[in-house]
CSV table of C-alpha atoms in Angstrom, one decimal:
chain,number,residue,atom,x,y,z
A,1,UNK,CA,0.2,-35.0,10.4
A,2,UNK,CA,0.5,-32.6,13.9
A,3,UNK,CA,-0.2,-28.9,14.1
A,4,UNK,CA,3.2,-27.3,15.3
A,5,UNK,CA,4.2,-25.1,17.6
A,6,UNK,CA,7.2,-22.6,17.9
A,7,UNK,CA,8.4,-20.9,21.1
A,8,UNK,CA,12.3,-19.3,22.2
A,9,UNK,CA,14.0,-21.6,24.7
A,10,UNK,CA,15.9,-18.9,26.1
A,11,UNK,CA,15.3,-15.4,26.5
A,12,UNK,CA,14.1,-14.5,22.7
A,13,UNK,CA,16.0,-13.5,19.4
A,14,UNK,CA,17.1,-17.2,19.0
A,15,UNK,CA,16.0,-17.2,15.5
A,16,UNK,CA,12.2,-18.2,15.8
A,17,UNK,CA,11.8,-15.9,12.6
A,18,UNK,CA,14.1,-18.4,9.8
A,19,UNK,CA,12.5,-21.5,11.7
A,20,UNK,CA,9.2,-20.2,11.5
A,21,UNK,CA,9.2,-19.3,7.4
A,22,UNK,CA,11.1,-22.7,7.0
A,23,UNK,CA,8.4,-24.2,8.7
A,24,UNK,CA,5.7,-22.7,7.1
A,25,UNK,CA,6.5,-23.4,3.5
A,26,UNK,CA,4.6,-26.8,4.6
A,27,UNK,CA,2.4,-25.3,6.7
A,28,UNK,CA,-1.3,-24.1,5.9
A,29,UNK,CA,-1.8,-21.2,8.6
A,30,UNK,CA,0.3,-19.6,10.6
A,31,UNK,CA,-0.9,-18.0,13.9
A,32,UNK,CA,0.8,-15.4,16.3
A,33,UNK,CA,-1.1,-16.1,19.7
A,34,UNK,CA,1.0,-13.9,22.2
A,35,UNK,CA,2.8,-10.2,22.6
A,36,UNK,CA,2.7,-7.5,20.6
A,37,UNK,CA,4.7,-5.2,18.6
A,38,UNK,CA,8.1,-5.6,21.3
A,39,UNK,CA,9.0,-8.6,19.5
A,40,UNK,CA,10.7,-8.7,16.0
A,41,UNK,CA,11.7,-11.7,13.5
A,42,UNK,CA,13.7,-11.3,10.8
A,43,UNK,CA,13.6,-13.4,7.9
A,44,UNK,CA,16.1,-13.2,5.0
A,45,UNK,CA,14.9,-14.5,1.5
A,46,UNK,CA,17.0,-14.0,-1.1
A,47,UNK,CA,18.2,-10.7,-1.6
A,48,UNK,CA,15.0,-9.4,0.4
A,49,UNK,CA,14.9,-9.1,4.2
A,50,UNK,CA,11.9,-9.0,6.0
A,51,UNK,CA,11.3,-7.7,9.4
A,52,UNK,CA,7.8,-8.7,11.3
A,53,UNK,CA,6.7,-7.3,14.5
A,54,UNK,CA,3.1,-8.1,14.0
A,55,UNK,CA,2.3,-10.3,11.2
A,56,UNK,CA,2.8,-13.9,11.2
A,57,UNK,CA,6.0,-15.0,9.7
A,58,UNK,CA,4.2,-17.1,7.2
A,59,UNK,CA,2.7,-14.0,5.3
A,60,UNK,CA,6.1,-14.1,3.5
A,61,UNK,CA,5.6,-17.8,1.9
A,62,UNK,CA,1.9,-16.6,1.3
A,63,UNK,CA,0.4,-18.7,3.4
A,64,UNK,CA,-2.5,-17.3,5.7
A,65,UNK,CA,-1.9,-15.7,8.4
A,66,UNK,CA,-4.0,-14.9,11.7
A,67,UNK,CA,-3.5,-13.0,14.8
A,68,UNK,CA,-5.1,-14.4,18.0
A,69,UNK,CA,-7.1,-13.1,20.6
A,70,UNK,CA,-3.8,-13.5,22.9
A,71,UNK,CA,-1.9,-10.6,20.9
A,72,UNK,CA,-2.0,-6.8,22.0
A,73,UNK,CA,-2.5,-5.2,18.6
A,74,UNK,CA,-1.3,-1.6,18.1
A,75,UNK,CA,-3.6,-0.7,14.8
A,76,UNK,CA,-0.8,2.2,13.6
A,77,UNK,CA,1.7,-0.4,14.6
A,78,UNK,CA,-0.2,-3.2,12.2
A,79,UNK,CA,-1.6,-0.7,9.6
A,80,UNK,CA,2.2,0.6,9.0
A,81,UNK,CA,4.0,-2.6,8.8
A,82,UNK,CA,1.1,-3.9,6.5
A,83,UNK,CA,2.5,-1.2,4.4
A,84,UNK,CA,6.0,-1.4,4.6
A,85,UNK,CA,5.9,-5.2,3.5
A,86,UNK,CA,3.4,-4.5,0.9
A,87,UNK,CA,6.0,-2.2,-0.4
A,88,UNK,CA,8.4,-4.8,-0.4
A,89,UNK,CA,6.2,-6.9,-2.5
A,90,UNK,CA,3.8,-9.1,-0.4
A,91,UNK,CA,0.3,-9.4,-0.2
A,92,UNK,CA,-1.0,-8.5,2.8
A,93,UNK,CA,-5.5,-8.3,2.3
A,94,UNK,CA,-8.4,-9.4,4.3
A,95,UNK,CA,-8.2,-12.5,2.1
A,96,UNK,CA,-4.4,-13.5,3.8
A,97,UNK,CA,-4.7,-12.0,6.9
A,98,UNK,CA,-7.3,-12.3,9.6
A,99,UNK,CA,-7.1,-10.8,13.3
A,100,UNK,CA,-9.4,-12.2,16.2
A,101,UNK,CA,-12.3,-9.7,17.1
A,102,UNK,CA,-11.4,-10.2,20.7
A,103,UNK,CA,-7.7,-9.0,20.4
A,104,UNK,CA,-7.1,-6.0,23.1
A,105,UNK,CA,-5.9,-2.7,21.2
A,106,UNK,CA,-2.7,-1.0,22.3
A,107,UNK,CA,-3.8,3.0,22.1
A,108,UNK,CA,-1.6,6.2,22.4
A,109,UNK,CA,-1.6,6.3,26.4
A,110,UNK,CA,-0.7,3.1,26.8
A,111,UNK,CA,3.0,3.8,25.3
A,112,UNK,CA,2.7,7.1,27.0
A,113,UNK,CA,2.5,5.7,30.7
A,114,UNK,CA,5.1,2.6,29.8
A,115,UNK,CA,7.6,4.6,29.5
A,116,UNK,CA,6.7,7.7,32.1
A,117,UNK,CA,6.9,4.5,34.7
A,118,UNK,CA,10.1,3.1,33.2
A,119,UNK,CA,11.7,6.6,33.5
A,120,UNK,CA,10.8,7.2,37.1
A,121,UNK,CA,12.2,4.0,38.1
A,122,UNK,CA,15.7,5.2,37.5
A,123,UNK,CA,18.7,2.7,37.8
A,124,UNK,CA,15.8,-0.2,38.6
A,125,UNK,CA,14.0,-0.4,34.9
A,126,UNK,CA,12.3,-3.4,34.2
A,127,UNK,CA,14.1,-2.9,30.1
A,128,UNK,CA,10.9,-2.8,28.6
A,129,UNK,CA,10.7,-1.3,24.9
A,130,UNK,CA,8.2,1.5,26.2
A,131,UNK,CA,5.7,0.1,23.3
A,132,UNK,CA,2.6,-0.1,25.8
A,133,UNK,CA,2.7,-4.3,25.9
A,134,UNK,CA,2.8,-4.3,30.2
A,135,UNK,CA,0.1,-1.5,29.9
A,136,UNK,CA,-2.5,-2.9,27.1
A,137,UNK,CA,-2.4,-6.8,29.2
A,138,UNK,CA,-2.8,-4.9,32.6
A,139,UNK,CA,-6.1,-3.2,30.9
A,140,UNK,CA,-7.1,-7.1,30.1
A,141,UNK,CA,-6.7,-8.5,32.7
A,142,UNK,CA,-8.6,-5.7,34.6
A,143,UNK,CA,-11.2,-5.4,32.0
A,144,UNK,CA,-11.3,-2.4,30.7
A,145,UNK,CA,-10.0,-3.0,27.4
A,146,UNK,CA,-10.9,-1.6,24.2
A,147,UNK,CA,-10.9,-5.2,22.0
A,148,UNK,CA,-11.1,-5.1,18.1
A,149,UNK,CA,-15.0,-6.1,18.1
A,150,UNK,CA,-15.7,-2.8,20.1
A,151,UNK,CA,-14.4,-0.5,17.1
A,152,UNK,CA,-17.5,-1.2,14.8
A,153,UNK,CA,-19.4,0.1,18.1
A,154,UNK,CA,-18.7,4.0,18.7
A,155,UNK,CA,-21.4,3.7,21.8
A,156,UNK,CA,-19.2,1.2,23.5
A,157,UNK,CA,-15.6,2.8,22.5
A,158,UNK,CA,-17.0,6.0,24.2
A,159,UNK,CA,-18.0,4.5,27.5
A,160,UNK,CA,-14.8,2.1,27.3
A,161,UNK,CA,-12.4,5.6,27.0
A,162,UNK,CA,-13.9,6.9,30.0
A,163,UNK,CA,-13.0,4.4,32.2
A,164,UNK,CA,-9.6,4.5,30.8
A,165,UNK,CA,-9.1,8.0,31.2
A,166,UNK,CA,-10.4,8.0,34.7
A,167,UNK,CA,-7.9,5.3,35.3
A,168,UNK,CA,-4.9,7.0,33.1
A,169,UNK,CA,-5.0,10.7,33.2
A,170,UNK,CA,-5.0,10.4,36.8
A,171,UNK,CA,-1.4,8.3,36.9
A,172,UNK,CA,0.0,10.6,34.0
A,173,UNK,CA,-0.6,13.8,35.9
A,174,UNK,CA,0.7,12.0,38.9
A,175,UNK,CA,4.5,11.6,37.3
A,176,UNK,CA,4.3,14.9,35.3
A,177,UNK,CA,3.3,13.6,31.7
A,178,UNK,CA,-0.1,15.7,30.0
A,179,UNK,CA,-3.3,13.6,29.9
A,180,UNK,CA,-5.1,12.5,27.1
A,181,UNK,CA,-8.4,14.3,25.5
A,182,UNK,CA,-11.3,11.7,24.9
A,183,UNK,CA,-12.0,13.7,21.5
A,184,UNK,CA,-8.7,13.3,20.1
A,185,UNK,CA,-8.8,9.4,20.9
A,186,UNK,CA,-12.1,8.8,20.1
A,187,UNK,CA,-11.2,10.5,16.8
A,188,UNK,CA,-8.4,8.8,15.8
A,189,UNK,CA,-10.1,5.2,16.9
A,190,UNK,CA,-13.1,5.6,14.3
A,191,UNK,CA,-10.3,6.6,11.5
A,192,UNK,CA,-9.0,3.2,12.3
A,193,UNK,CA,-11.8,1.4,12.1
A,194,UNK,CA,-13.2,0.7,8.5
A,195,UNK,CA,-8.8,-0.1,8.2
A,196,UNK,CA,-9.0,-2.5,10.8
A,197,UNK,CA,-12.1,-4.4,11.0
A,198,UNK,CA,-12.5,-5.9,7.3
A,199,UNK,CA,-9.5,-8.1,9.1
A,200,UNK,CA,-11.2,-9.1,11.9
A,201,UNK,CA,-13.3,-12.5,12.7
A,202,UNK,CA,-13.8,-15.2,15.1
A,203,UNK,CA,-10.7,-16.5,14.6
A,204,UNK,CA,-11.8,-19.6,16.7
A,205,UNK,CA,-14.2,-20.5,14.5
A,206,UNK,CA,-11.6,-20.7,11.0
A,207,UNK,CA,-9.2,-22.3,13.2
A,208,UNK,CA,-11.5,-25.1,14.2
A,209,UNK,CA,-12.6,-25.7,10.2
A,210,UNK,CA,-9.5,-25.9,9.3
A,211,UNK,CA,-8.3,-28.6,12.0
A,212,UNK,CA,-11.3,-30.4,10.8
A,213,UNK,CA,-10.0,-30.4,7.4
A,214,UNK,CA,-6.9,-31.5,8.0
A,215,UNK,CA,-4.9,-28.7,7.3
A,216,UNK,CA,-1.6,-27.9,9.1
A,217,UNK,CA,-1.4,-25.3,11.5
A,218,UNK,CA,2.0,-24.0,12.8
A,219,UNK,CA,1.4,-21.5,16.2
A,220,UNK,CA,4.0,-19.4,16.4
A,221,UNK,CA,5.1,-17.8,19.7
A,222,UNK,CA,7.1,-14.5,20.2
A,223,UNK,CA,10.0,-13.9,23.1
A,224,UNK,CA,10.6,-16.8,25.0
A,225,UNK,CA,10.3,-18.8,27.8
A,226,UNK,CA,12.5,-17.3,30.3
A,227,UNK,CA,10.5,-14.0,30.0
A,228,UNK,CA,7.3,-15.4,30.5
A,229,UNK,CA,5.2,-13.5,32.9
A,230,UNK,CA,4.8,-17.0,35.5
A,231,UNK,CA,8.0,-19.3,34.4
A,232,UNK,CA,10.5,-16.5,33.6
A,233,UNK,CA,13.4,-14.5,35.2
A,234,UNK,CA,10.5,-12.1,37.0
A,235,UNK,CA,9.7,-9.3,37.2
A,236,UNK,CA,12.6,-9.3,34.2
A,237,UNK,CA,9.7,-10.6,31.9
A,238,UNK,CA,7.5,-10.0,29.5
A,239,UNK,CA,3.9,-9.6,30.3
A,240,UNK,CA,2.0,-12.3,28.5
A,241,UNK,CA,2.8,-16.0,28.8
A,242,UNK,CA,5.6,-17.0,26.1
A,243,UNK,CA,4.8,-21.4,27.1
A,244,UNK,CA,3.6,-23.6,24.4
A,245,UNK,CA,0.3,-23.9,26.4
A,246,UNK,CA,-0.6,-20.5,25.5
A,247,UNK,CA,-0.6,-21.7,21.7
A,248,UNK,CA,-3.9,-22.9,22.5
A,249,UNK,CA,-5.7,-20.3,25.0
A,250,UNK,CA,-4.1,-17.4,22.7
A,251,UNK,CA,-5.7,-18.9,19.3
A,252,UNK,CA,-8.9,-20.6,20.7
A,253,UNK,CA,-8.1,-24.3,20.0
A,254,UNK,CA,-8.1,-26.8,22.7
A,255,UNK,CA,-5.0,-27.9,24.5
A,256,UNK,CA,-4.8,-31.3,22.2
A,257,UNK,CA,-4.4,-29.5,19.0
A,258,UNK,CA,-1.1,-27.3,19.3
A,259,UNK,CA,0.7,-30.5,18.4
A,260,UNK,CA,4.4,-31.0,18.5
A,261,UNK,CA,6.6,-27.8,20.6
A,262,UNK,CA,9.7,-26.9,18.7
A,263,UNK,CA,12.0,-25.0,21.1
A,264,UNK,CA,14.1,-22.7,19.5
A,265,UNK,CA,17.8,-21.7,21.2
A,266,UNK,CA,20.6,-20.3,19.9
A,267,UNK,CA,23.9,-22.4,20.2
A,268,UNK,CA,25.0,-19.7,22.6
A,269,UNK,CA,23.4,-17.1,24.8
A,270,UNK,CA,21.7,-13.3,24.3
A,271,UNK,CA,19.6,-11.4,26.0
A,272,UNK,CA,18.2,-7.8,25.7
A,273,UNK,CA,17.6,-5.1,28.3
A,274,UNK,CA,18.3,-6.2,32.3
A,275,UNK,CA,17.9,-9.0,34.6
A,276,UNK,CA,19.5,-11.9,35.1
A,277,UNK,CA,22.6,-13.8,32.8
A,278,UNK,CA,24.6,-16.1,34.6
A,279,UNK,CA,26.5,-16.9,31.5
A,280,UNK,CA,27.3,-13.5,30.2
A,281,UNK,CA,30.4,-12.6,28.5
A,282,UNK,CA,31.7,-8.8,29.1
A,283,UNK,CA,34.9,-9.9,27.4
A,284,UNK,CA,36.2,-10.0,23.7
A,285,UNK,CA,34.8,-13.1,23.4
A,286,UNK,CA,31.1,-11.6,24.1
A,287,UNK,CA,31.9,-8.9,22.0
A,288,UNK,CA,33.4,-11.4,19.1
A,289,UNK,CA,29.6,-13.3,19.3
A,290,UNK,CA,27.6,-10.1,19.4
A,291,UNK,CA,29.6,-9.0,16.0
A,292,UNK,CA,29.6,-11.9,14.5
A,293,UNK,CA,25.8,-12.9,15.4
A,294,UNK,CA,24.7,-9.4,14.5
A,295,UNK,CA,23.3,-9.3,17.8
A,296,UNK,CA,20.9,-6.1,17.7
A,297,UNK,CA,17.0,-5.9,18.2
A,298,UNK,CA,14.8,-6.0,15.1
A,299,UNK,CA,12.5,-3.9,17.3
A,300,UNK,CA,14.4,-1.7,19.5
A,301,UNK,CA,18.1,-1.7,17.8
A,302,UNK,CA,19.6,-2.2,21.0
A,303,UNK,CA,23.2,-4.4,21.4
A,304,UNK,CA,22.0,-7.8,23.0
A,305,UNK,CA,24.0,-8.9,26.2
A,306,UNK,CA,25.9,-12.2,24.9
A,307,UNK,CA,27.1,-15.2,26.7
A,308,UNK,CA,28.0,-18.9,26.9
A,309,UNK,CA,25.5,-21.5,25.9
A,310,UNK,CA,22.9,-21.7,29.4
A,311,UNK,CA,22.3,-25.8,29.3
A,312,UNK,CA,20.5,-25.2,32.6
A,313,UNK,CA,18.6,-22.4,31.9
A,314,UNK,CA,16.8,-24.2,28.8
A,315,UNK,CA,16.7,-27.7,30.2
A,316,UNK,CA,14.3,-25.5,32.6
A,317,UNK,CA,12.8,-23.8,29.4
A,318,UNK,CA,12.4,-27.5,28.0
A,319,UNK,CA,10.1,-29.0,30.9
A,320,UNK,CA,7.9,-25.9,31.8
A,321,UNK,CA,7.1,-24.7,28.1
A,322,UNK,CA,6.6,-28.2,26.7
A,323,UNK,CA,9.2,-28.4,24.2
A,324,UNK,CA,10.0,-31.4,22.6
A,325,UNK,CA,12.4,-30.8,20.6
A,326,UNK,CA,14.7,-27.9,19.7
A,327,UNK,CA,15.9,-26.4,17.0
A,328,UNK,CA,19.6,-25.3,17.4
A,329,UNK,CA,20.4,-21.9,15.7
A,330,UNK,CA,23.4,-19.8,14.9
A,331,UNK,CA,26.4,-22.4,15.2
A,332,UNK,CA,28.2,-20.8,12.7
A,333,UNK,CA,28.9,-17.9,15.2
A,334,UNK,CA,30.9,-20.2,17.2
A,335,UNK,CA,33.3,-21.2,14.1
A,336,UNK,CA,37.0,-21.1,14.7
A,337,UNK,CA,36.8,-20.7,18.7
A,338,UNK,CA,39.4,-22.6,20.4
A,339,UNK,CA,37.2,-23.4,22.9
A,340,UNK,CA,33.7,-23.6,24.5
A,341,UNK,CA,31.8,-23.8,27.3
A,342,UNK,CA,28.3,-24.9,28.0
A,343,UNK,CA,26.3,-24.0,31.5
A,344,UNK,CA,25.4,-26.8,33.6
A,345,UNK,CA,24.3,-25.3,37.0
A,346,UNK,CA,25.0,-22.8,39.2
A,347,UNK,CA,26.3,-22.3,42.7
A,348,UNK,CA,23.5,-20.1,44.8
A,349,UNK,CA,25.4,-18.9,47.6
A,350,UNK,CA,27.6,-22.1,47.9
A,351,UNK,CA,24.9,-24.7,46.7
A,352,UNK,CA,24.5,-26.9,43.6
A,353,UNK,CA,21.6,-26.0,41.6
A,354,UNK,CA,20.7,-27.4,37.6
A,355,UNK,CA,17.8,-25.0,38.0
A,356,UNK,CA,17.7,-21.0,38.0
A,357,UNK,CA,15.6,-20.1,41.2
A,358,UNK,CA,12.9,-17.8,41.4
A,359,UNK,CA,13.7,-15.0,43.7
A,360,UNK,CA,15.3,-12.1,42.5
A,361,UNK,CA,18.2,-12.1,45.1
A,362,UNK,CA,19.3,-15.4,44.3
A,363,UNK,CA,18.8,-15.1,40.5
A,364,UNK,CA,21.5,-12.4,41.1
A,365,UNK,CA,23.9,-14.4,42.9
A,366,UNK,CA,24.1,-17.2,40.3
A,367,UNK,CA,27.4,-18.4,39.7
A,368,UNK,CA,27.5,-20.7,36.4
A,369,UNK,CA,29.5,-24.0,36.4
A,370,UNK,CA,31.0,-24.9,33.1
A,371,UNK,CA,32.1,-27.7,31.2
A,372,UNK,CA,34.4,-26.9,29.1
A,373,UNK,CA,34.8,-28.8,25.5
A,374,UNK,CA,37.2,-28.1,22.6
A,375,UNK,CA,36.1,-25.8,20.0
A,376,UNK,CA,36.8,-26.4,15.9
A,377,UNK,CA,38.4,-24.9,13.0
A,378,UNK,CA,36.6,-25.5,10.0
A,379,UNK,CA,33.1,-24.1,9.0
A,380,UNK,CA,29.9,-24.9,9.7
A,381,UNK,CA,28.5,-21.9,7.8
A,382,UNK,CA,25.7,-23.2,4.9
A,383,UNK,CA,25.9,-27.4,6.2
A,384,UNK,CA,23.3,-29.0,5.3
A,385,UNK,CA,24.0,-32.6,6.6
A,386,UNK,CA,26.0,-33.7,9.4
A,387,UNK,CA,28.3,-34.7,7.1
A,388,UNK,CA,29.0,-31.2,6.2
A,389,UNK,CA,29.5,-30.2,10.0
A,390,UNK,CA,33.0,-30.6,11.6
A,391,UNK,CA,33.2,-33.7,13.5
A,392,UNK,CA,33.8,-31.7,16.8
A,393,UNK,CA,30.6,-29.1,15.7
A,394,UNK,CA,28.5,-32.3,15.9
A,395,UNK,CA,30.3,-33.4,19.6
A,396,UNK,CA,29.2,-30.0,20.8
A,397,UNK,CA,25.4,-30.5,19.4
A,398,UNK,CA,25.3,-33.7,21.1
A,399,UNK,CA,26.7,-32.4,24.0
A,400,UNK,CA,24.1,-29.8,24.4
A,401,UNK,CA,21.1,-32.6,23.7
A,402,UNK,CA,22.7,-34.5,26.7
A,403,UNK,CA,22.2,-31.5,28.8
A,404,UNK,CA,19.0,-30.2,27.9
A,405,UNK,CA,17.4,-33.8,28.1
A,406,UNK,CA,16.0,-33.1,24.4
A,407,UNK,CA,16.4,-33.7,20.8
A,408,UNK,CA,18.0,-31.5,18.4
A,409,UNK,CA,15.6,-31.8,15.9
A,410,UNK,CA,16.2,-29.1,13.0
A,411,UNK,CA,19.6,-27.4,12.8
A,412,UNK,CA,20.2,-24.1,11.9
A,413,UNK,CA,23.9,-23.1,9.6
A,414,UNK,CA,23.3,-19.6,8.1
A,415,UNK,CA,20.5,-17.1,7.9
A,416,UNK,CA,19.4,-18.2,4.6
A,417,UNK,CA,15.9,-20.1,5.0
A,418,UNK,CA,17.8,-23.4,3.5
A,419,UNK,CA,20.7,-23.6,5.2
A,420,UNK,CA,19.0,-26.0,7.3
A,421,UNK,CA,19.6,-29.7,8.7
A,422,UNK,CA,16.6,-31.4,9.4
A,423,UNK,CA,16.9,-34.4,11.9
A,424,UNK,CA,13.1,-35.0,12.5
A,425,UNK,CA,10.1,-33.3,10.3
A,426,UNK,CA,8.3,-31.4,13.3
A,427,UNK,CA,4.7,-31.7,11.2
A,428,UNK,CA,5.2,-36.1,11.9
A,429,UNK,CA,4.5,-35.3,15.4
């Protein structure tokens, strides 16, 4: 049986949350490996309704869950949704959870100067959800980074907050915001500890016992591949890479054990915050699939930007992020429309493209080209066979397969975790 992985085709919010605790009822682990706290799955069970910045969606079948070194943890972040789901009736211990020692901490200042540089930018902001993601992976990346290990050493968090004072105060000051006091922080991080560490290990090592026993792992990846740092609509990005190959890098496995790539997309567009959408809708019928979708951030709240299904845009996703098969979310939204269209290129200042380029300019002066197919009147709300789909619901699926140059492989009819068609078992490689 293959490990799986679970990454957004598109631009996030496609649903990764229901696929992910569908998935994970035959699962063993399940393993966040990228972001942070920016990204949010919800997950509906029953009359409970579960929303996960942090934890791993598999917490809610309990199943274990782990947090790899490629996450930015925020410990209030982690510490207060740890509660809130324990309130709601989960287990959430040292025994279910386990966070990698090397994961980078997300502190007070780094929220502080995301969103002091989002505001000075004016009318050209990036969109990001001023939660201290960019600022955390830039502190990586230039290692200086206060990691999880370093809170059981109070020597080493001392010398580590001088550096980033020296590095922050000075940029803080410099667009009007007060600096930060090394007592308060240094305070504040040795609270934390004895509430963070008993979660933390080499989460490497479990990972690599459990492959070795044959249990399944399923990776599962937050936003999506057309905000990854390298393949996505830049600088309109996150800052971590969102491709399946990070599955492996963000954990600690090797490349040959992330096992089969499920792409998720929705069976039509979103997007949050700016940049780029070739296919978005600022009609009735946009607004029609942003009420009907519920189309609002688990994290932020904000309205997501909606639009025609992007064939181009995740045929792209497909063959940089590995996917080999998607699973299709959300067609119920498009129930009773007369008709649809589906993306299959653009025109770039007069030229044919089936690719969205990567400069800026010309990311802005994509025109879509659609095909245009005939929409259907029945309900695909709660199939759970093709035979429950209308026969034109199943046209546009296979459509959309055509385009993408992949396999639909789960499908997805409702919110509800069963209210699923499954046309390949992901785990069977």
């Amino acid at each position: 049986m293959a490990n799986v992985a679970v990454i957004g085709a598109q631009w996030g919010d496609e649903g990764k949350g229901k696929v992910v605790d569908w998935l994970a009822s035959r699962a063993d682990v399940v393993v966040r490996f990228q972001g942070g706290h920016n990204a949010g799955h919800t997950l509906v069970v029953g009359n409970e309704t579960y929303k996960l910045s942090l934890l791993p969606s598999g917490l809610v079948r309990g199943k274990l869950g782990i947090i790899g070194n490629g996450v930015v943890v925020d410990p209030d972040a982690l510490l207060g949704e740890i509660a809130r789901v324990r309130a709601q009736g989960l287990t959430v211990t040292p025994d279910t959870l386990r966070i990698a020692e090397n994961a980078v901490l997300i502190l007070p200042l780094h929220p502080a100067i995301d969103k002091a540089r989002e505001e000075a930018r004016g009318g050209r902001k990036i969109g990001t959800t001023g939660r201290g993601i960019g600022p955390a992976y830039e502190d990586k990346v230039a290692r200086r980074a206060i990691r999880i290990a370093d809170l059981a050493e109070p020597d080493t968090l001392s010398a580590k907050l001088d550096e980033l004072l020296l590095h922050y105060n000075a940029l803080l000051q410099g667009l009007g915001v007060a600096p930060f006091a090394k007592d308060t922080l240094m305070d504040a991080l040795l609270k934390l500890a004895p509430q963070i560490l008993p979660f933390a290990e080499p989460v490497w090592e479990r990972l690599d016992e459990l492959r070795r026993g044959g249990k399944r792992i399923l990776f599962e990846g937050a936003q999506a591949v057309m905000l990854d740092v390298d393949h996505g609509t830049y600088p309109f990005v996150t800052s971590s890479n969102t491709v399946a190959a990070t599955a492996a890098s963000g954990s600690g496995v090797g490349p040959g054990s992330v096992g089969f790539v499920l792409g998720i997309a929705k069976a039509y567009s979103t997007r949050v915050g700016s940049g780029p959408f070739p296919t978005e809708l600022r009609d009735d019928i946009g607004q029609l699939l942003g009420d009907r979708g519920q189309e609002f951030g688990v994290v932020t709240g904000r309205r997501r930007r909606c639009g025609w299904f992007d064939a181009a845009l995740v045929r792209q996703a497909i063959k940089v992020g590995g996917i080999q098969g998607l699973a299709l979310t959300k067609l119920d939204v498009l129930d009773g429309l007369e008709e649809l269209k589906i993306c299959t290129g653009y025109r770039v200042n007069g030229q044919y493209s089936r690719r969205l380029p990567a400069a800026p300019g010309a990311q802005a002066a994509a025109v879509p080209e659609y095909e245009t197919m005939a929409g259907w009147s029945g309900s695909s709300r709660g199939a759970r066979s093709w035979a429950d789909l209308p026969a034109q619901a199943v046209k546009y699926v296979r459509r959309i397969e055509e385009l993408v140059e992949a396999p639909v492989t789960l499908l997805s009819t409702s919110p509800e975790r069963d209210d699923t068609i499954m046309v390949k078992d992901p785990f069977e490689g």
